DNA sequence: AAGCGCAGAATGAACGTTCACTCCGGATCA
DNA sequence: TGATCCGGAGTGAACGTTCATTCTGCGCTT
């Protein structure tokens, strides 16, 4: 297996579990390599974390856009994306926890974040435009609509993962999709 | 000024700006005291962080429930709380950034989080009950409704604070309240 | 086929720094 | 003068990073 990938994966696991202060020595142990080897692939720990972020955002984007043909109503297309997002975060708790940590990391440069998010953001915003043109969607800035729905979903999944009281509550996909659509729809 | 408060405030400032790994030495410097003094008030750094969390959740609760008499429709009462939350997070970026950091901190024990959130959560859930009894609110678990709205608002404020593109977008309180209510309302 | 040489990957002990935390000398009160 | 509180130098542990060394796989020679 590729060593670089092994290191990225080990870092992702540790950050998801113990936060950003996970020591390099543990990363090396989990990646089954020496500490020095990590520095053959990444200049600094900071860069390593940025690369983990990049990898993770690619996975998120891919997961969200899976089976998303550009057919069907705006509502159907948006709900497909939200459904993908919800299932991805729920089915991959490690990835969800990792994204939570990286989301507040001071190490990840702003510029890199924007680049990594561009793909999925672009797609969603163009759907918003279309929905607004049809009068189906509120006349609010794209960023507001997108961020609000994303924030709701990701927070819901985070709480379901960490708050014991929510764990045995059954949260269905239908609930989430209803919340997201009704929030942004014109009534 | 009370030394203990000074230390708590300094810790809050540093965590909001630099994350949880802010060193005790810097806390001491910002609090204008020696490192040893901190340990006269808190046994460990972990406990210090937990106390910061407690202080911050009290402020959040107080801000959210300000001027909230138990009169008016369910919608009016809920929107008053959300409005308070939105304004608080927006007007106190330090507090908002701090809550973001503490929200993913492994240091803060689950049990303490639940206790600190109990006040505001209770109030909101009872409003949900009433609204549901009147048929105004979706028949979904209280936690799902509450967490979704909170997640949407807090994420929106976080992005407005950190993403440069969103900074000059005008996000009004009305936008946020419309999103929150429509998400959870029966239509 | 066997032996040799070599480039680059991998290693982990060692280094200097920084951390959370301690401890004791001095300031501040009664 | 005795009791109490405080500060910041001191401490060992742990950190990110480096580097001298070892390992490994492949081409070349015989």
Short mmCIF file of C-alpha atoms (C1' of nucleotides) in Angstrom, two decimals:
data_model
loop_
_atom_site.label_atom_id
_atom_site.label_comp_id
_atom_site.label_asym_id
_atom_site.label_seq_id
_atom_site.Cartn_x
_atom_site.Cartn_y
_atom_site.Cartn_z
CA UNK A 1 0.00 0.00 0.00
CA UNK A 2 1.09 3.53 -0.74
CA UNK A 3 2.98 5.01 2.23
CA UNK A 4 1.70 8.51 1.69
CA UNK A 5 -1.87 7.33 1.78
CA UNK A 6 -1.13 5.23 4.85
CA UNK A 7 0.16 8.33 6.64
CA UNK A 8 -2.82 10.45 5.58
CA UNK A 9 -5.23 7.76 6.74
CA UNK A 10 -3.51 7.35 10.08
CA UNK A 11 -3.54 11.10 10.64
CA UNK A 12 -7.22 11.23 9.77
CA UNK A 13 -8.03 8.48 12.27
CA UNK A 14 -6.10 10.11 15.08
CA UNK A 15 -7.45 13.61 14.52
CA UNK A 16 -10.99 12.30 14.36
CA UNK A 17 -10.51 10.53 17.67
CA UNK A 18 -8.18 12.79 19.67
CA UNK A 19 -8.23 16.15 17.95
CA UNK A 20 -5.60 18.22 16.19
CA UNK A 21 -2.96 17.88 18.88
CA UNK A 22 -2.35 14.22 18.02
CA UNK A 23 1.42 13.77 18.12
CA UNK A 24 3.47 12.80 15.08
CA UNK A 25 4.90 9.89 17.02
CA UNK A 26 1.44 8.31 17.21
CA UNK A 27 0.78 9.00 13.57
CA UNK A 28 4.00 7.16 12.75
CA UNK A 29 3.03 4.22 14.93
CA UNK A 30 -0.43 3.91 13.38
CA UNK A 31 1.00 4.30 9.88
CA UNK A 32 3.60 1.61 10.66
CA UNK A 33 6.56 3.77 9.77
CA UNK A 34 9.24 5.83 11.41
CA UNK A 35 8.64 9.44 12.35
CA UNK A 36 11.21 10.54 9.82
CA UNK A 37 9.36 8.89 6.97
CA UNK A 38 6.44 11.27 7.44
CA UNK A 39 8.77 14.15 6.66
CA UNK A 40 9.73 12.60 3.34
CA UNK A 41 6.16 13.20 2.20
CA UNK A 42 5.17 16.34 4.11
CA UNK A 43 7.30 19.32 5.05
CA UNK A 44 5.54 20.08 8.33
CA UNK A 45 2.73 18.77 10.46
CA UNK A 46 0.68 21.74 9.32
CA UNK A 47 1.04 20.71 5.69
CA UNK A 48 0.11 17.14 6.56
CA UNK A 49 -3.10 18.37 8.17
CA UNK A 50 -3.90 20.48 5.15
CA UNK A 51 -3.48 17.47 2.89
CA UNK A 52 -5.80 15.47 5.13
CA UNK A 53 -8.33 18.26 4.77
CA UNK A 54 -8.01 18.19 1.01
CA UNK A 55 -8.47 14.43 0.89
CA UNK A 56 -11.49 14.62 3.12
CA UNK A 57 -13.21 17.38 1.18
CA UNK A 58 -12.72 15.39 -2.01
CA UNK A 59 -14.46 12.45 -0.41
CA UNK A 60 -17.27 14.64 0.85
CA UNK A 61 -17.77 16.18 -2.58
CA UNK A 62 -17.72 12.82 -4.31
CA UNK A 63 -20.19 11.39 -1.81
CA UNK A 64 -22.57 14.33 -2.15
CA UNK A 65 -22.58 14.30 -5.94
CA UNK A 66 -22.91 10.52 -6.32
CA UNK A 67 -25.75 9.49 -8.65
CA UNK A 68 -26.64 13.11 -9.24
CA UNK A 69 -27.71 13.35 -12.84
CA UNK A 70 -28.88 16.80 -13.81
CA UNK A 71 -32.43 15.62 -14.30
CA UNK A 72 -35.51 15.95 -12.19
CA UNK A 73 -36.89 18.99 -10.41
CA UNK A 74 -34.70 21.38 -8.47
CA UNK A 75 -36.20 19.99 -5.30
CA UNK A 76 -35.38 16.42 -6.27
CA UNK A 77 -31.81 17.30 -7.19
CA UNK A 78 -31.17 19.27 -4.01
CA UNK A 79 -32.69 16.60 -1.84
CA UNK A 80 -30.55 13.98 -3.52
CA UNK A 81 -27.45 15.95 -2.54
CA UNK A 82 -28.66 16.49 1.02
CA UNK A 83 -29.59 12.85 1.28
CA UNK A 84 -26.13 11.87 0.09
CA UNK A 85 -24.55 14.24 2.60
CA UNK A 86 -26.64 12.98 5.48
CA UNK A 87 -25.94 9.34 4.71
CA UNK A 88 -22.25 9.93 4.17
CA UNK A 89 -21.79 11.70 7.51
CA UNK A 90 -23.92 9.14 9.29
CA UNK A 91 -22.31 6.09 7.74
CA UNK A 92 -18.75 7.38 8.15
CA UNK A 93 -18.55 8.70 11.70
CA UNK A 94 -14.80 8.93 11.42
CA UNK A 95 -15.06 11.25 8.45
CA UNK A 96 -17.75 13.32 10.17
CA UNK A 97 -15.70 13.70 13.36
CA UNK A 98 -12.66 14.60 11.29
CA UNK A 99 -14.54 17.30 9.41
CA UNK A 100 -15.77 18.72 12.70
CA UNK A 101 -12.19 19.05 13.91
CA UNK A 102 -10.83 20.43 10.66
CA UNK A 103 -13.70 22.89 10.43
CA UNK A 104 -12.34 24.85 13.37
CA UNK A 105 -8.65 24.19 12.77
CA UNK A 106 -6.50 27.32 12.62
CA UNK A 107 -3.94 25.33 10.59
CA UNK A 108 -6.03 25.06 7.42
CA UNK A 109 -5.60 28.15 5.33
CA UNK A 110 -8.68 30.03 4.19
CA UNK A 111 -7.61 29.92 0.57
CA UNK A 112 -7.31 26.14 0.63
CA UNK A 113 -10.73 25.75 2.19
CA UNK A 114 -12.37 27.78 -0.56
CA UNK A 115 -10.64 25.78 -3.26
CA UNK A 116 -11.60 22.48 -1.65
CA UNK A 117 -15.23 23.45 -1.29
CA UNK A 118 -15.59 25.03 -4.72
CA UNK A 119 -16.89 21.96 -6.52
CA UNK A 120 -19.85 21.14 -4.35
CA UNK A 121 -20.66 24.78 -3.61
CA UNK A 122 -20.83 25.65 -7.29
CA UNK A 123 -23.23 22.85 -8.03
CA UNK A 124 -25.60 23.69 -5.20
CA UNK A 125 -25.61 27.38 -5.95
CA UNK A 126 -26.54 26.82 -9.57
CA UNK A 127 -29.48 24.72 -8.37
CA UNK A 128 -30.48 27.59 -6.10
CA UNK A 129 -30.39 29.98 -9.04
CA UNK A 130 -32.62 27.74 -11.08
CA UNK A 131 -35.05 27.23 -8.21
CA UNK A 132 -35.22 30.94 -7.57
CA UNK A 133 -35.89 31.65 -11.23
CA UNK A 134 -38.84 29.28 -11.01
CA UNK A 135 -40.06 31.00 -7.85
CA UNK A 136 -39.67 27.81 -5.83
CA UNK A 137 -36.92 29.05 -3.58
CA UNK A 138 -36.62 32.05 -1.27
CA UNK A 139 -34.96 35.16 -2.57
CA UNK A 140 -31.99 34.99 -0.21
CA UNK A 141 -28.25 34.90 -0.96
CA UNK A 142 -27.04 31.49 -2.14
CA UNK A 143 -24.48 31.36 0.63
CA UNK A 144 -27.13 31.83 3.28
CA UNK A 145 -29.34 29.06 1.96
CA UNK A 146 -26.48 26.65 1.42
CA UNK A 147 -24.69 27.23 4.68
CA UNK A 148 -27.88 27.06 6.73
CA UNK A 149 -28.86 23.66 5.31
CA UNK A 150 -25.33 22.31 5.60
CA UNK A 151 -25.02 23.58 9.15
CA UNK A 152 -28.28 21.99 10.16
CA UNK A 153 -27.41 18.61 8.74
CA UNK A 154 -23.84 18.46 9.99
CA UNK A 155 -24.79 19.63 13.47
CA UNK A 156 -27.59 17.11 13.62
CA UNK A 157 -25.21 14.30 12.74
CA UNK A 158 -22.61 15.56 15.21
CA UNK A 159 -25.11 15.63 18.05
CA UNK A 160 -26.43 12.20 17.11
CA UNK A 161 -22.85 10.96 17.30
CA UNK A 162 -21.88 12.56 20.59
CA UNK A 163 -24.96 13.29 22.66
CA UNK A 164 -26.09 10.05 24.26
CA UNK A 165 -29.74 11.15 24.43
CA UNK A 166 -29.93 11.56 20.68
CA UNK A 167 -28.32 8.27 19.85
CA UNK A 168 -31.44 6.17 20.33
CA UNK A 169 -33.74 8.79 18.79
CA UNK A 170 -34.53 7.60 15.32
CA UNK A 171 -33.65 10.37 12.91
CA UNK A 172 -34.78 9.45 9.46
CA UNK A 173 -33.56 10.82 6.18
CA UNK A 174 -37.10 12.04 5.47
CA UNK A 175 -37.01 14.26 8.54
CA UNK A 176 -33.78 15.91 7.43
CA UNK A 177 -34.92 16.41 3.85
CA UNK A 178 -38.17 17.96 5.01
CA UNK A 179 -36.34 20.40 7.28
CA UNK A 180 -33.88 21.41 4.58
CA UNK A 181 -36.38 21.94 1.81
CA UNK A 182 -39.01 23.73 3.87
CA UNK A 183 -36.36 26.06 5.25
CA UNK A 184 -35.37 27.38 1.85
CA UNK A 185 -38.61 26.94 -0.14
CA UNK A 186 -41.09 29.67 -0.97
CA UNK A 187 -44.44 29.02 0.65
CA UNK B 1 -11.05 42.68 39.53
CA UNK B 2 -11.50 39.10 40.57
CA UNK B 3 -8.44 37.05 39.68
CA UNK B 4 -10.40 33.93 38.87
CA UNK B 5 -12.57 35.79 36.40
CA UNK B 6 -9.52 37.42 34.89
CA UNK B 7 -8.02 34.00 34.25
CA UNK B 8 -11.25 32.65 32.78
CA UNK B 9 -11.55 35.64 30.48
CA UNK B 10 -7.95 35.40 29.33
CA UNK B 11 -8.38 31.70 28.60
CA UNK B 12 -11.54 32.42 26.66
CA UNK B 13 -9.80 35.05 24.53
CA UNK B 14 -6.86 32.81 23.71
CA UNK B 15 -8.91 29.73 22.90
CA UNK B 16 -11.18 31.77 20.67
CA UNK B 17 -8.20 33.08 18.77
CA UNK B 18 -5.69 30.23 18.75
CA UNK B 19 -7.60 27.09 19.65
CA UNK B 20 -7.47 24.70 22.56
CA UNK B 21 -3.71 24.23 22.53
CA UNK B 22 -3.14 27.73 23.88
CA UNK B 23 -0.36 27.39 26.48
CA UNK B 24 -0.85 28.21 30.15
CA UNK B 25 2.09 30.58 29.98
CA UNK B 26 0.18 32.81 27.57
CA UNK B 27 -2.95 32.60 29.67
CA UNK B 28 -0.92 33.82 32.63
CA UNK B 29 0.53 36.69 30.63
CA UNK B 30 -2.86 37.84 29.35
CA UNK B 31 -4.38 37.48 32.82
CA UNK B 32 -1.48 39.50 34.29
CA UNK B 33 -0.51 36.84 36.80
CA UNK B 34 2.02 34.08 37.23
CA UNK B 35 1.50 30.58 35.94
CA UNK B 36 1.36 29.33 39.50
CA UNK B 37 -1.57 31.54 40.34
CA UNK B 38 -3.73 29.78 37.78
CA UNK B 39 -3.25 26.53 39.67
CA UNK B 40 -4.49 28.12 42.85
CA UNK B 41 -7.90 28.41 41.19
CA UNK B 42 -7.96 25.39 38.89
CA UNK B 43 -6.48 21.95 39.45
CA UNK B 44 -5.62 21.27 35.83
CA UNK B 45 -5.82 22.93 32.45
CA UNK B 46 -8.65 20.57 31.61
CA UNK B 47 -10.70 21.83 34.54
CA UNK B 48 -9.95 25.41 33.56
CA UNK B 49 -11.32 24.75 30.09
CA UNK B 50 -14.40 23.13 31.53
CA UNK B 51 -15.04 26.18 33.66
CA UNK B 52 -14.66 28.41 30.63
CA UNK B 53 -17.23 26.23 28.90
CA UNK B 54 -19.60 26.57 31.83
CA UNK B 55 -19.21 30.35 31.94
CA UNK B 56 -19.78 30.60 28.22
CA UNK B 57 -22.88 28.45 28.20
CA UNK B 58 -24.34 30.55 30.99
CA UNK B 59 -23.80 33.66 28.90
CA UNK B 60 -25.35 31.99 25.87
CA UNK B 61 -28.39 30.90 27.86
CA UNK B 62 -28.83 34.30 29.41
CA UNK B 63 -28.51 36.02 26.04
CA UNK B 64 -31.01 33.67 24.39
CA UNK B 65 -33.63 34.04 27.10
CA UNK B 66 -33.33 37.81 27.49
CA UNK B 67 -36.66 39.63 27.29
CA UNK B 68 -38.47 36.35 26.79
CA UNK B 69 -41.72 36.65 28.63
CA UNK B 70 -43.95 33.63 28.22
CA UNK B 71 -46.49 35.55 26.23
CA UNK B 72 -47.21 35.68 22.55
CA UNK B 73 -47.59 32.87 20.07
CA UNK B 74 -45.24 29.92 19.97
CA UNK B 75 -43.80 31.31 16.79
CA UNK B 76 -43.15 34.69 18.35
CA UNK B 77 -41.50 33.18 21.39
CA UNK B 78 -39.28 30.84 19.39
CA UNK B 79 -38.28 33.57 17.00
CA UNK B 80 -37.39 35.81 19.92
CA UNK B 81 -34.99 33.15 21.17
CA UNK B 82 -33.47 32.59 17.75
CA UNK B 83 -33.17 36.31 17.22
CA UNK B 84 -31.39 36.62 20.54
CA UNK B 85 -29.07 33.76 19.63
CA UNK B 86 -28.27 35.19 16.22
CA UNK B 87 -27.56 38.66 17.57
CA UNK B 88 -25.50 37.34 20.44
CA UNK B 89 -23.25 35.25 18.21
CA UNK B 90 -22.93 38.03 15.69
CA UNK B 91 -22.24 40.78 18.17
CA UNK B 92 -19.77 38.74 20.20
CA UNK B 93 -17.50 37.09 17.68
CA UNK B 94 -15.13 36.14 20.46
CA UNK B 95 -17.85 34.16 22.20
CA UNK B 96 -18.95 32.57 18.95
CA UNK B 97 -15.43 31.48 18.04
CA UNK B 98 -14.95 30.15 21.53
CA UNK B 99 -18.12 28.08 21.36
CA UNK B 100 -16.98 26.64 18.04
CA UNK B 101 -13.73 25.48 19.61
CA UNK B 102 -15.34 24.14 22.75
CA UNK B 103 -17.98 22.35 20.71
CA UNK B 104 -15.40 19.90 19.38
CA UNK B 105 -13.15 19.83 22.46
CA UNK B 106 -12.43 16.34 23.79
CA UNK B 107 -11.67 17.93 27.17
CA UNK B 108 -15.24 18.90 28.02
CA UNK B 109 -17.05 15.98 29.59
CA UNK B 110 -20.37 14.89 28.12
CA UNK B 111 -22.11 15.11 31.46
CA UNK B 112 -21.06 18.72 31.95
CA UNK B 113 -22.25 19.67 28.48
CA UNK B 114 -25.71 18.28 29.15
CA UNK B 115 -25.96 20.12 32.46
CA UNK B 116 -24.80 23.39 30.92
CA UNK B 117 -27.27 23.16 28.06
CA UNK B 118 -30.22 22.00 30.15
CA UNK B 119 -31.71 25.44 30.81
CA UNK B 120 -32.07 26.66 27.27
CA UNK B 121 -32.90 23.22 25.86
CA UNK B 122 -35.74 22.73 28.32
CA UNK B 123 -37.32 26.03 27.44
CA UNK B 124 -37.18 25.46 23.70
CA UNK B 125 -38.50 21.93 23.92
CA UNK B 126 -41.51 23.00 25.92
CA UNK B 127 -42.26 25.55 23.21
CA UNK B 128 -41.98 22.78 20.64
CA UNK B 129 -44.48 20.69 22.64
CA UNK B 130 -46.95 23.52 22.74
CA UNK B 131 -46.55 24.28 19.06
CA UNK B 132 -47.00 20.65 18.16
CA UNK B 133 -50.15 20.43 20.26
CA UNK B 134 -51.53 23.34 18.26
CA UNK B 135 -50.57 21.65 15.01
CA UNK B 136 -48.22 24.47 14.11
CA UNK B 137 -45.02 22.49 14.27
CA UNK B 138 -43.84 19.32 12.57
CA UNK B 139 -44.24 16.06 14.39
CA UNK B 140 -40.54 15.39 14.74
CA UNK B 141 -38.45 14.74 17.87
CA UNK B 142 -37.70 17.91 19.84
CA UNK B 143 -33.98 17.28 19.63
CA UNK B 144 -34.08 17.12 15.86
CA UNK B 145 -35.95 20.40 15.52
CA UNK B 146 -33.83 22.19 18.10
CA UNK B 147 -30.46 20.98 16.92
CA UNK B 148 -31.23 21.63 13.27
CA UNK B 149 -32.15 25.26 13.90
CA UNK B 150 -29.22 25.82 16.24
CA UNK B 151 -26.82 24.21 13.80
CA UNK B 152 -28.07 26.35 10.96
CA UNK B 153 -27.71 29.58 12.87
CA UNK B 154 -24.35 28.87 14.44
CA UNK B 155 -22.86 27.63 11.19
CA UNK B 156 -24.16 30.66 9.37
CA UNK B 157 -22.54 32.98 11.88
CA UNK B 158 -19.29 30.98 11.80
CA UNK B 159 -19.08 31.20 8.02
CA UNK B 160 -19.91 34.89 8.07
CA UNK B 161 -17.05 35.32 10.52
CA UNK B 162 -14.43 33.27 8.67
CA UNK B 163 -15.31 33.08 4.98
CA UNK B 164 -14.28 36.34 3.35
CA UNK B 165 -16.93 36.02 0.62
CA UNK B 166 -19.73 35.98 3.15
CA UNK B 167 -18.49 38.93 5.15
CA UNK B 168 -19.88 41.56 2.86
CA UNK B 169 -23.08 39.66 2.15
CA UNK B 170 -25.77 41.26 4.23
CA UNK B 171 -27.41 38.58 6.29
CA UNK B 172 -30.39 40.01 8.08
CA UNK B 173 -32.11 38.70 11.13
CA UNK B 174 -35.29 38.30 9.11
CA UNK B 175 -33.59 35.86 6.76
CA UNK B 176 -32.46 33.70 9.64
CA UNK B 177 -35.83 33.72 11.38
CA UNK B 178 -37.61 32.80 8.19
CA UNK B 179 -35.29 29.87 7.62
CA UNK B 180 -35.66 28.59 11.16
CA UNK B 181 -39.41 28.83 11.38
CA UNK B 182 -40.19 27.47 7.94
CA UNK B 183 -37.90 24.51 8.57
CA UNK B 184 -39.84 23.31 11.58
CA UNK B 185 -43.37 24.60 10.83
CA UNK B 186 -46.23 22.54 9.48
CA UNK B 187 -47.29 23.75 6.05
"C1'" DA C 1 23.25 -17.14 -12.03
"C1'" DA C 2 25.74 -15.05 -8.68
"C1'" DG C 3 28.05 -11.13 -6.84
"C1'" DC C 4 28.59 -6.23 -6.61
"C1'" DG C 5 27.46 -1.27 -6.45
"C1'" DC C 6 24.40 2.16 -5.76
"C1'" DA C 7 20.39 5.39 -5.32
"C1'" DG C 8 16.77 6.46 -2.77
"C1'" DA C 9 13.42 5.01 0.79
"C1'" DA C 10 12.95 4.18 5.58
"C1'" DT C 11 14.41 4.44 10.23
"C1'" DG C 12 14.47 5.94 15.19
"C1'" DA C 13 17.65 7.96 18.48
"C1'" DA C 14 18.83 12.55 19.44
"C1'" DC C 15 18.03 17.60 19.62
"C1'" DG C 16 16.22 21.90 20.98
"C1'" DT C 17 11.94 23.79 22.20
"C1'" DT C 18 7.74 24.14 24.54
"C1'" DC C 19 4.48 22.35 27.44
"C1'" DA C 20 1.67 21.61 31.98
"C1'" DC C 21 2.62 21.85 36.39
"C1'" DT C 22 5.44 22.65 41.04
"C1'" DC C 23 7.67 25.03 44.57
"C1'" DC C 24 9.74 28.31 47.25
"C1'" DG C 25 11.05 33.13 48.29
"C1'" DG C 26 8.99 37.39 48.94
"C1'" DA C 27 5.00 40.68 49.24
"C1'" DT C 28 0.86 41.74 51.87
"C1'" DC C 29 -2.07 41.68 55.16
"C1'" DA C 30 -3.55 41.46 60.46
"C1'" DT D 1 5.56 38.28 63.82
"C1'" DG D 2 2.82 34.92 61.87
"C1'" DA D 3 -0.41 33.60 58.23
"C1'" DT D 4 -1.86 33.93 53.66
"C1'" DC D 5 -1.50 34.75 49.01
"C1'" DC D 6 1.04 35.29 44.87
"C1'" DG D 7 4.61 35.12 41.16
"C1'" DG D 8 7.73 33.26 38.00
"C1'" DA D 9 11.96 30.52 37.73
"C1'" DG D 10 12.40 25.69 37.69
"C1'" DT D 11 11.18 20.69 36.32
"C1'" DG D 12 10.56 16.59 33.83
"C1'" DA D 13 7.87 15.04 30.11
"C1'" DA D 14 6.44 15.36 25.50
"C1'" DC D 15 6.53 17.64 21.36
"C1'" DG D 16 7.95 18.53 16.16
"C1'" DT D 17 11.77 17.98 13.50
"C1'" DT D 18 16.44 16.34 11.92
"C1'" DC D 19 20.06 13.38 10.38
"C1'" DA D 20 23.45 9.72 10.41
"C1'" DT D 21 22.67 5.28 9.40
"C1'" DT D 22 20.47 1.01 7.62
"C1'" DC D 23 17.75 -1.33 4.44
"C1'" DT D 24 16.06 -2.66 -0.17
"C1'" DG D 25 15.46 -3.50 -4.83
"C1'" DC D 26 17.42 -3.07 -9.32
"C1'" DG D 27 20.93 -2.65 -13.10
"C1'" DC D 28 25.49 -4.08 -14.32
"C1'" DT D 29 29.45 -7.12 -14.62
"C1'" DT D 30 31.50 -11.52 -14.81
#
